[in-house]
Amino acid sequence: MRNPIYVTQPSLPELEEFIPFLEQIWKNKVLTNCGPLHQQLESELCDYLGVDYISLFNNGTIALVTALQALNLTEGEVITTPYTFVATAHSIVWNKLTPVFVDIDPNTSNIDPAKVEEAITGKTVAIMPVHCYGIPCDVNALQKIANQHNLKLIYDAAHAFGVKHQGQSLLNYGDASVISFHATKVFNTFEGGAIICHSAEMKQRIDRLKNFGIVDETTIEDISLNGKLSEVHAALGLLQLKSIDKTLLARKNIDEYYREQLEGIEGIACIQRTLAEKDNYAYFPIIITEPYPLSRDELFCELKKQNIFARKYFYPIMTDLEIYKSYQRDMPNAKNLSKRVLCLPMYPTLALNECKFITDLIKDIK
Ligand code: T4K
């Protein structure tokens, strides 16, 4: 049996390159609480991503929770997508806000602005869309709706590291964007995340919120969490940044190869990624429909038998989970995509002959 191929594998620098960073940390004994490596990473990320203010976090989920708090959202409804990872919805509920799930545009897998508009009530306070798979949401339509109804717009941009759209970083849209640096993401710091915001005052508030709400030794102004990224994680981020362009290029090559190989197989469609002017190729979702001889679940099992571990991102949709069932609404597009989607392995060190093995398997099924 061949070695397992997982949906992703984290990019890592050479271990020897990491040692000098560890020596520096051991020497100066600053391990966390926004030390020098943390500050350096914030500054280098601002330059690389083309954003003005970034606050690092220990993961994307705490960053989402904190972004809502930073915008003073304490009660009301937040319109969001059901086609996402649970962290999006969890962050809303953790803030004692009510998630209102609306359907997606099946072509992009992102929230449908028309459905957002329909769902606005007197209680709506914010919209939290997700740039699913790193594909840009309809940011112009969403901003227009947010402006018209005086709503906050917070993007869950967990998948969107490095994506450029309409001449700038995708992370610059909305009141804030939240990114994840988890091991499974395009850019990882083992665990990690960040909030991108648009003013020094907001960054200062976010930095305070991620440090228990501490203002000074005797003043604590908010009941908030510990969201800080350690120096070891920041050190890894600094190293990862050195090879990010190579990483993105390798992903692009795999994306192109898969598309070429899968073209013309009846019932297999690749999700289009033509919206961004600079893409990050974060995931490779395919959509399985008739007349392909297998259902999505059957293909998932066939691949598994060959040690290929594709993933059903995102199945089930949020409102089909017991914990979110009470928020059920009519969402045919999200349900349909969720039943048919399969994310194929996608990571920079995945060899093209491994991709060929996967696409041949898909092709040869009768
Ligand atoms: N918003 C959205 C839209 C998100 O997708 C996510 C996270 C968040 C917010 C929250 O951000 P964080 O708080 O995580 O920073 C994974 C990730 O754990 C999660 O970060 C990610 N989204 C989600 C889409 O996928 P699982 O349960 O699928 O992960 P797991 O452990 O099964 O990993 C998948 C494969 O990756 C494994 O089969 C093998 C490989 N892998 C994984 C890890 C963790 C490795 O090779 N090494 C590793 O260290 O959730």
CSV table of C-alpha atoms and ligand atoms in Angstrom, one decimal:
chain,number,residue,atom,x,y,z
A,1,MET,CA,0.0,0.0,0.0
A,2,ARG,CA,1.3,3.5,-0.9
A,3,ASN,CA,2.0,6.1,1.8
A,4,PRO,CA,-1.1,8.0,2.9
A,5,ILE,CA,-1.7,11.3,1.2
A,6,TYR,CA,-3.7,13.7,3.4
A,7,VAL,CA,-5.8,16.7,2.3
A,8,THR,CA,-2.9,18.8,3.4
A,9,GLN,CA,0.5,18.8,4.9
A,10,PRO,CA,2.0,21.8,6.6
A,11,SER,CA,4.9,23.7,5.0
A,12,LEU,CA,7.9,23.8,7.2
A,13,PRO,CA,11.3,25.5,6.9
A,14,GLU,CA,14.6,23.5,7.4
A,15,LEU,CA,14.9,22.7,11.1
A,16,GLU,CA,18.5,24.1,11.2
A,17,GLU,CA,17.1,27.5,10.2
A,18,PHE,CA,14.8,27.5,13.2
A,19,ILE,CA,17.5,26.8,15.8
A,20,PRO,CA,19.1,30.3,15.8
A,21,PHE,CA,15.6,31.8,16.6
A,22,LEU,CA,15.3,29.4,19.5
A,23,GLU,CA,18.7,30.4,20.7
A,24,GLN,CA,17.7,34.0,20.6
A,25,ILE,CA,14.6,33.3,22.6
A,26,TRP,CA,16.5,31.3,25.2
A,27,LYS,CA,19.1,34.1,25.5
A,28,ASN,CA,16.7,37.0,26.0
A,29,LYS,CA,14.1,35.0,27.9
A,30,VAL,CA,11.2,36.9,26.4
A,31,LEU,CA,8.8,34.1,25.6
A,32,THR,CA,5.5,35.9,25.0
A,33,ASN,CA,3.5,39.1,25.7
A,34,CYS,CA,4.3,40.8,22.4
A,35,GLY,CA,8.0,40.4,22.4
A,36,PRO,CA,10.5,41.4,19.7
A,37,LEU,CA,9.8,38.6,17.3
A,38,HIS,CA,6.1,39.1,17.6
A,39,GLN,CA,6.6,42.8,16.7
A,40,GLN,CA,8.9,42.0,13.8
A,41,LEU,CA,6.4,39.5,12.4
A,42,GLU,CA,3.5,42.1,12.6
A,43,SER,CA,5.7,44.6,10.7
A,44,GLU,CA,6.8,42.1,8.1
A,45,LEU,CA,3.3,40.8,7.6
A,46,CYS,CA,2.0,44.3,7.0
A,47,ASP,CA,4.6,44.8,4.3
A,48,TYR,CA,4.0,41.4,2.7
A,49,LEU,CA,0.2,41.5,2.8
A,50,GLY,CA,-0.2,45.2,2.0
A,51,VAL,CA,-2.2,46.1,5.1
A,52,ASP,CA,-1.8,48.9,7.6
A,53,TYR,CA,-2.6,47.3,10.9
A,54,ILE,CA,-2.3,43.7,12.0
A,55,SER,CA,-2.6,42.1,15.5
A,56,LEU,CA,-1.3,38.6,15.9
A,57,PHE,CA,-3.3,36.0,17.7
A,58,ASN,CA,-2.8,32.5,19.1
A,59,ASN,CA,-5.4,31.1,16.6
A,60,GLY,CA,-8.0,32.3,14.2
A,61,THR,CA,-10.9,31.4,16.4
A,62,ILE,CA,-9.9,33.6,19.3
A,63,ALA,CA,-9.2,36.3,16.7
A,64,LEU,CA,-12.8,36.0,15.4
A,65,VAL,CA,-14.2,36.2,18.9
A,66,THR,CA,-12.1,39.3,19.7
A,67,ALA,CA,-12.9,41.0,16.4
A,68,LEU,CA,-16.6,41.0,17.3
A,69,GLN,CA,-15.8,42.3,20.7
A,70,ALA,CA,-13.5,45.0,19.4
A,71,LEU,CA,-16.4,46.3,17.3
A,72,ASN,CA,-18.6,46.6,20.4
A,73,LEU,CA,-21.1,44.0,19.3
A,74,THR,CA,-22.8,42.9,22.4
A,75,GLU,CA,-26.3,42.0,21.3
A,76,GLY,CA,-28.3,41.3,18.1
A,77,GLU,CA,-28.1,39.3,15.0
A,78,VAL,CA,-25.1,38.6,12.8
A,79,ILE,CA,-25.7,37.3,9.3
A,80,THR,CA,-23.3,34.7,8.2
A,81,THR,CA,-22.8,31.6,5.9
A,82,PRO,CA,-23.7,28.1,6.8
A,83,TYR,CA,-21.0,26.8,4.5
A,84,THR,CA,-18.0,27.2,6.7
A,85,PHE,CA,-15.9,25.7,9.5
A,86,VAL,CA,-17.6,25.8,12.9
A,87,ALA,CA,-15.3,28.5,14.2
A,88,THR,CA,-17.2,31.2,12.3
A,89,ALA,CA,-20.5,30.4,14.0
A,90,HIS,CA,-18.9,29.6,17.3
A,91,SER,CA,-17.3,33.1,17.5
A,92,ILE,CA,-20.7,34.7,17.1
A,93,VAL,CA,-22.4,32.6,19.8
A,94,TRP,CA,-19.5,33.1,22.2
A,95,ASN,CA,-20.2,36.8,22.0
A,96,LYS,CA,-23.9,36.1,22.9
A,97,LEU,CA,-24.9,37.2,19.5
A,98,THR,CA,-27.4,35.4,17.3
A,99,PRO,CA,-26.2,33.8,14.1
A,100,VAL,CA,-28.5,34.2,11.1
A,101,PHE,CA,-27.4,31.8,8.4
A,102,VAL,CA,-28.2,32.7,4.8
A,103,ASP,CA,-27.6,30.8,1.5
A,104,ILE,CA,-24.6,31.0,-0.7
A,105,ASP,CA,-23.9,31.6,-4.3
A,106,PRO,CA,-23.1,28.2,-5.7
A,107,ASN,CA,-20.6,29.5,-8.2
A,108,THR,CA,-18.3,31.0,-5.6
A,109,SER,CA,-19.4,29.0,-2.4
A,110,ASN,CA,-19.6,32.4,-0.7
A,111,ILE,CA,-22.5,34.2,1.0
A,112,ASP,CA,-25.1,35.6,-1.5
A,113,PRO,CA,-25.5,39.4,-0.9
A,114,ALA,CA,-29.1,39.3,-2.1
A,115,LYS,CA,-29.9,36.7,0.6
A,116,VAL,CA,-28.0,38.9,3.2
A,117,GLU,CA,-30.2,41.8,2.3
A,118,GLU,CA,-33.4,39.7,2.6
A,119,ALA,CA,-32.4,38.6,6.1
A,120,ILE,CA,-31.8,42.0,7.6
A,121,THR,CA,-34.1,42.9,10.5
A,122,GLY,CA,-34.2,45.6,13.2
A,123,LYS,CA,-31.9,43.4,15.3
A,124,THR,CA,-29.2,42.9,12.7
A,125,VAL,CA,-25.8,44.4,13.8
A,126,ALA,CA,-23.2,42.8,11.6
A,127,ILE,CA,-22.4,40.6,8.6
A,128,MET,CA,-19.7,37.9,8.9
A,129,PRO,CA,-19.0,36.5,5.5
A,130,VAL,CA,-16.2,33.9,4.8
A,131,HIS,CA,-13.9,34.1,1.8
A,132,CYS,CA,-14.4,30.3,1.4
A,133,TYR,CA,-11.3,28.4,0.0
A,134,GLY,CA,-9.7,31.9,-0.4
A,135,ILE,CA,-12.1,32.9,-3.1
A,136,PRO,CA,-13.2,36.6,-2.7
A,137,CYS,CA,-16.7,37.3,-1.5
A,138,ASP,CA,-18.7,40.0,-3.5
A,139,VAL,CA,-17.0,42.6,-1.3
A,140,ASN,CA,-18.5,45.6,-3.1
A,141,ALA,CA,-22.1,44.4,-2.8
A,142,LEU,CA,-21.6,43.5,0.9
A,143,GLN,CA,-20.0,46.8,1.7
A,144,LYS,CA,-22.9,48.6,0.1
A,145,ILE,CA,-25.4,46.6,2.1
A,146,ALA,CA,-23.4,47.3,5.3
A,147,ASN,CA,-23.3,51.0,4.6
A,148,GLN,CA,-27.0,51.3,3.8
A,149,HIS,CA,-28.0,49.5,6.9
A,150,ASN,CA,-25.3,50.7,9.2
A,151,LEU,CA,-23.9,47.3,9.9
A,152,LYS,CA,-20.4,46.1,10.8
A,153,LEU,CA,-18.7,43.9,8.3
A,154,ILE,CA,-16.2,41.4,9.6
A,155,TYR,CA,-14.7,39.0,7.2
A,156,ASP,CA,-13.7,35.5,8.2
A,157,ALA,CA,-10.6,35.5,6.0
A,158,ALA,CA,-9.1,32.3,7.5
A,159,HIS,CA,-8.4,30.9,4.1
A,160,ALA,CA,-7.4,34.2,2.4
A,161,PHE,CA,-3.7,34.7,3.2
A,162,GLY,CA,-2.0,36.6,0.4
A,163,VAL,CA,-5.0,36.9,-1.8
A,164,LYS,CA,-5.3,40.2,-3.9
A,165,HIS,CA,-8.5,41.5,-5.2
A,166,GLN,CA,-9.4,44.7,-7.1
A,167,GLY,CA,-5.9,46.1,-6.8
A,168,GLN,CA,-5.3,45.4,-3.1
A,169,SER,CA,-5.1,42.8,-0.3
A,170,LEU,CA,-8.5,41.1,0.1
A,171,LEU,CA,-7.8,41.6,3.9
A,172,ASN,CA,-8.4,45.3,3.5
A,173,TYR,CA,-12.1,45.0,2.9
A,174,GLY,CA,-14.7,45.4,5.7
A,175,ASP,CA,-14.3,46.8,9.2
A,176,ALA,CA,-11.9,43.9,10.0
A,177,SER,CA,-10.6,40.7,8.6
A,178,VAL,CA,-9.5,37.6,10.5
A,179,ILE,CA,-6.9,35.2,9.2
A,180,SER,CA,-5.8,31.8,10.4
A,181,PHE,CA,-2.2,30.6,10.6
A,182,HIS,CA,-3.2,27.0,11.6
A,183,ALA,CA,-1.0,24.1,10.5
A,184,THR,CA,-3.4,23.3,7.7
A,185,LYS,CA,-3.3,26.8,6.2
A,186,VAL,CA,-1.3,28.3,3.3
A,187,PHE,CA,0.9,30.2,5.9
A,188,ASN,CA,1.3,28.5,9.2
A,189,THR,CA,2.9,29.4,12.6
A,190,PHE,CA,1.9,25.9,14.0
A,191,GLU,CA,-1.2,27.6,15.4
A,192,GLY,CA,-1.9,31.3,15.0
A,193,GLY,CA,-4.0,33.9,13.5
A,194,ALA,CA,-4.5,37.7,13.2
A,195,ILE,CA,-7.0,40.5,12.9
A,196,ILE,CA,-6.4,43.1,10.2
A,197,CYS,CA,-8.0,46.5,11.0
A,198,HIS,CA,-7.8,50.0,9.7
A,199,SER,CA,-6.7,52.4,12.4
A,200,ALA,CA,-4.1,52.7,15.1
A,201,GLU,CA,-6.9,53.2,17.7
A,202,MET,CA,-8.6,49.9,16.7
A,203,LYS,CA,-5.3,48.0,16.8
A,204,GLN,CA,-4.6,49.4,20.2
A,205,ARG,CA,-8.0,48.2,21.4
A,206,ILE,CA,-7.6,44.8,19.8
A,207,ASP,CA,-4.1,44.4,21.4
A,208,ARG,CA,-5.6,45.2,24.8
A,209,LEU,CA,-8.5,42.8,24.3
A,210,LYS,CA,-6.1,40.0,23.4
A,211,ASN,CA,-4.3,40.6,26.7
A,212,PHE,CA,-7.2,40.1,29.2
A,213,GLY,CA,-8.3,43.7,28.7
A,214,ILE,CA,-5.3,45.0,30.7
A,215,VAL,CA,-4.6,48.7,30.4
A,216,ASP,CA,-1.8,48.9,33.0
A,217,GLU,CA,-0.8,47.1,36.2
A,218,THR,CA,-3.8,48.2,38.1
A,219,THR,CA,-6.4,48.9,35.4
A,220,ILE,CA,-8.4,46.3,33.5
A,221,GLU,CA,-11.1,47.7,31.3
A,222,ASP,CA,-12.6,44.7,29.4
A,223,ILE,CA,-13.5,41.1,30.2
A,224,SER,CA,-11.6,39.5,27.4
A,225,LEU,CA,-9.4,36.5,26.6
A,226,ASN,CA,-5.7,35.7,26.3
A,227,GLY,CA,-5.2,35.7,22.5
A,228,LYS,CA,-1.4,36.3,22.4
A,229,LEU,CA,1.0,34.6,20.0
A,230,SER,CA,4.2,33.3,21.6
A,231,GLU,CA,7.7,34.2,20.4
A,232,VAL,CA,8.3,30.6,19.2
A,233,HIS,CA,5.3,30.8,16.9
A,234,ALA,CA,6.3,34.3,15.7
A,235,ALA,CA,9.8,33.0,15.0
A,236,LEU,CA,8.3,30.3,12.8
A,237,GLY,CA,6.2,32.9,11.0
A,238,LEU,CA,9.3,35.0,10.2
A,239,LEU,CA,10.9,32.0,8.6
A,240,GLN,CA,7.8,30.9,6.7
A,241,LEU,CA,7.5,34.4,5.2
A,242,LYS,CA,10.9,33.9,3.5
A,243,SER,CA,9.5,31.0,1.4
A,244,ILE,CA,5.9,32.1,1.0
A,245,ASP,CA,6.2,33.1,-2.7
A,246,LYS,CA,7.7,29.6,-3.5
A,247,THR,CA,4.9,28.0,-1.5
A,248,LEU,CA,2.2,29.9,-3.4
A,249,LEU,CA,3.8,29.0,-6.8
A,250,ALA,CA,3.9,25.3,-6.0
A,251,ARG,CA,0.2,25.5,-5.1
A,252,LYS,CA,-0.5,27.2,-8.4
A,253,ASN,CA,1.2,24.5,-10.3
A,254,ILE,CA,-0.8,21.8,-8.5
A,255,ASP,CA,-4.0,23.6,-9.1
A,256,GLU,CA,-3.3,23.9,-12.9
A,257,TYR,CA,-2.2,20.3,-13.1
A,258,TYR,CA,-5.4,19.0,-11.4
A,259,ARG,CA,-7.6,21.2,-13.7
A,260,GLU,CA,-5.8,19.9,-16.8
A,261,GLN,CA,-6.1,16.3,-15.7
A,262,LEU,CA,-9.8,16.5,-14.6
A,263,GLU,CA,-11.0,18.3,-17.6
A,264,GLY,CA,-13.6,16.5,-19.6
A,265,ILE,CA,-14.6,13.9,-16.9
A,266,GLU,CA,-18.3,14.0,-17.0
A,267,GLY,CA,-19.8,14.9,-13.6
A,268,ILE,CA,-16.6,16.3,-12.1
A,269,ALA,CA,-16.3,20.1,-11.9
A,270,CYS,CA,-13.5,22.1,-10.4
A,271,ILE,CA,-14.6,25.2,-8.5
A,272,GLN,CA,-13.6,28.3,-10.5
A,273,ARG,CA,-10.9,30.5,-8.9
A,274,THR,CA,-10.9,33.4,-11.4
A,275,LEU,CA,-12.1,36.2,-9.2
A,276,ALA,CA,-8.9,37.1,-7.4
A,277,GLU,CA,-6.1,38.8,-9.3
A,278,LYS,CA,-3.6,37.0,-7.0
A,279,ASP,CA,-4.8,33.7,-5.7
A,280,ASN,CA,-3.4,31.5,-2.9
A,281,TYR,CA,-4.8,28.2,-4.1
A,282,ALA,CA,-5.7,27.3,-0.5
A,283,TYR,CA,-7.9,24.3,-1.3
A,284,PHE,CA,-8.8,22.2,-4.4
A,285,PRO,CA,-12.5,21.5,-4.1
A,286,ILE,CA,-14.2,19.4,-6.8
A,287,ILE,CA,-18.0,19.0,-7.3
A,288,ILE,CA,-19.4,15.6,-8.1
A,289,THR,CA,-22.7,15.3,-9.9
A,290,GLU,CA,-24.4,12.9,-12.2
A,291,PRO,CA,-23.5,11.3,-14.6
A,292,TYR,CA,-20.3,10.6,-12.6
A,293,PRO,CA,-20.7,6.9,-11.6
A,294,LEU,CA,-20.1,7.5,-7.9
A,295,SER,CA,-21.7,9.8,-5.4
A,296,ARG,CA,-19.3,12.2,-3.4
A,297,ASP,CA,-19.4,9.8,-0.4
A,298,GLU,CA,-18.6,6.8,-2.6
A,299,LEU,CA,-15.7,8.6,-4.3
A,300,PHE,CA,-14.4,9.7,-0.8
A,301,CYS,CA,-14.4,6.0,0.3
A,302,GLU,CA,-12.8,4.8,-3.0
A,303,LEU,CA,-9.9,7.3,-2.5
A,304,LYS,CA,-9.6,6.3,1.1
A,305,LYS,CA,-9.2,2.6,0.2
A,306,GLN,CA,-6.1,3.8,-1.8
A,307,ASN,CA,-4.8,5.8,1.2
A,308,ILE,CA,-5.9,9.1,-0.2
A,309,PHE,CA,-7.6,11.2,2.5
A,310,ALA,CA,-9.7,13.9,0.7
A,311,ARG,CA,-12.0,15.9,3.0
A,312,LYS,CA,-15.6,17.0,2.8
A,313,TYR,CA,-15.0,20.7,3.4
A,314,PHE,CA,-17.7,21.9,4.3
A,315,TYR,CA,-20.1,19.1,5.2
A,316,PRO,CA,-22.4,19.2,7.1
A,317,ILE,CA,-23.5,22.8,6.8
A,318,MET,CA,-23.8,24.6,10.1
A,319,THR,CA,-27.6,24.3,10.4
A,320,ASP,CA,-27.5,20.5,9.9
A,321,LEU,CA,-25.4,20.2,13.1
A,322,GLU,CA,-27.4,19.5,16.2
A,323,ILE,CA,-25.9,22.5,18.0
A,324,TYR,CA,-27.1,24.9,15.3
A,325,LYS,CA,-30.4,23.2,14.2
A,326,SER,CA,-32.6,25.8,15.9
A,327,TYR,CA,-31.2,28.4,13.4
A,328,GLN,CA,-32.4,26.4,10.4
A,329,ARG,CA,-33.5,28.3,7.2
A,330,ASP,CA,-34.0,27.4,3.6
A,331,MET,CA,-30.5,27.0,2.1
A,332,PRO,CA,-30.7,24.9,-1.0
A,333,ASN,CA,-27.4,26.0,-2.6
A,334,ALA,CA,-25.3,25.4,0.5
A,335,LYS,CA,-27.0,22.0,1.1
A,336,ASN,CA,-26.5,21.0,-2.5
A,337,LEU,CA,-22.8,22.0,-2.6
A,338,SER,CA,-22.1,20.5,0.8
A,339,LYS,CA,-23.4,17.1,-0.4
A,340,ARG,CA,-21.3,17.1,-3.6
A,341,VAL,CA,-18.0,18.8,-2.6
A,342,LEU,CA,-14.7,17.0,-2.0
A,343,CYS,CA,-11.4,18.8,-1.3
A,344,LEU,CA,-8.5,16.9,-3.0
A,345,PRO,CA,-5.0,16.9,-1.4
A,346,MET,CA,-3.4,20.3,-1.9
A,347,TYR,CA,0.0,21.3,-0.5
A,348,PRO,CA,3.3,22.5,-1.9
A,349,THR,CA,5.3,19.3,-1.5
A,350,LEU,CA,2.6,17.2,-3.1
A,351,ALA,CA,4.3,15.7,-6.2
A,352,LEU,CA,2.7,15.9,-9.6
A,353,ASN,CA,2.9,12.1,-9.9
A,354,GLU,CA,0.9,11.8,-6.7
A,355,CYS,CA,-1.7,14.2,-8.2
A,356,LYS,CA,-1.7,12.0,-11.3
A,357,PHE,CA,-2.3,8.9,-9.2
A,358,ILE,CA,-5.3,10.7,-7.7
A,359,THR,CA,-6.8,12.0,-10.9
A,360,ASP,CA,-6.2,8.6,-12.7
A,361,LEU,CA,-8.2,7.0,-9.9
A,362,ILE,CA,-11.0,9.5,-10.4
A,363,LYS,CA,-10.9,9.0,-14.2
A,364,ASP,CA,-10.8,5.3,-14.1
A,365,ILE,CA,-13.9,4.7,-12.0
A,366,LYS,CA,-16.5,3.1,-14.2
B,1,T4K,N1,-12.7,30.1,9.9
B,1,T4K,C1,-12.6,29.2,8.9
B,1,T4K,C2,-13.4,29.4,7.7
B,1,T4K,C3,-11.7,28.1,9.1
B,1,T4K,O1,-11.6,27.2,8.1
B,1,T4K,C4,-11.0,27.9,10.3
B,1,T4K,C5,-10.2,26.8,10.5
B,1,T4K,C6,-11.2,28.9,11.3
B,1,T4K,C7,-12.1,30.0,11.1
B,1,T4K,C8,-10.5,28.8,12.6
B,1,T4K,O2,-9.1,29.1,12.5
B,1,T4K,P1,-8.1,28.4,13.6
B,1,T4K,O3,-8.7,28.7,15.0
B,1,T4K,O4,-8.1,26.9,13.3
B,1,T4K,O5,-6.8,29.1,13.4
B,1,T4K,C9,-8.9,21.9,10.1
B,1,T4K,C10,-8.2,22.9,11.0
B,1,T4K,O6,-8.0,22.5,12.3
B,1,T4K,C11,-8.9,24.3,11.0
B,1,T4K,O7,-7.9,25.2,11.4
B,1,T4K,C12,-9.5,24.6,9.6
B,1,T4K,N2,-10.2,25.9,9.7
B,1,T4K,C13,-10.4,23.5,9.1
B,1,T4K,C14,-10.9,23.9,7.8
B,1,T4K,O8,-9.6,22.4,9.0
B,1,T4K,P2,-9.7,19.5,10.6
B,1,T4K,O9,-10.4,18.9,11.7
B,1,T4K,O10,-10.1,19.1,9.2
B,1,T4K,O11,-8.1,19.2,10.8
B,1,T4K,P3,-7.3,17.9,10.8
B,1,T4K,O12,-6.5,17.8,12.0
B,1,T4K,O13,-8.2,16.7,10.4
B,1,T4K,O14,-6.2,18.1,9.6
B,1,T4K,C15,-6.5,17.9,8.3
B,1,T4K,C16,-5.3,17.1,7.7
B,1,T4K,O15,-4.1,17.9,7.7
B,1,T4K,C17,-4.9,15.9,8.4
B,1,T4K,O16,-5.6,14.8,7.9
B,1,T4K,C18,-3.4,15.7,8.2
B,1,T4K,C19,-3.0,17.2,8.0
B,1,T4K,N3,-2.3,17.8,9.1
B,1,T4K,C20,-3.0,18.4,10.1
B,1,T4K,C21,-2.4,18.9,11.2
B,1,T4K,C22,-3.2,19.6,12.3
B,1,T4K,C23,-0.9,17.6,9.3
B,1,T4K,O17,-0.3,17.0,8.4
B,1,T4K,N4,-0.3,18.2,10.3
B,1,T4K,C24,-1.0,18.8,11.3
B,1,T4K,O18,-0.3,19.3,12.3
B,1,T4K,O19,-9.8,21.1,10.8
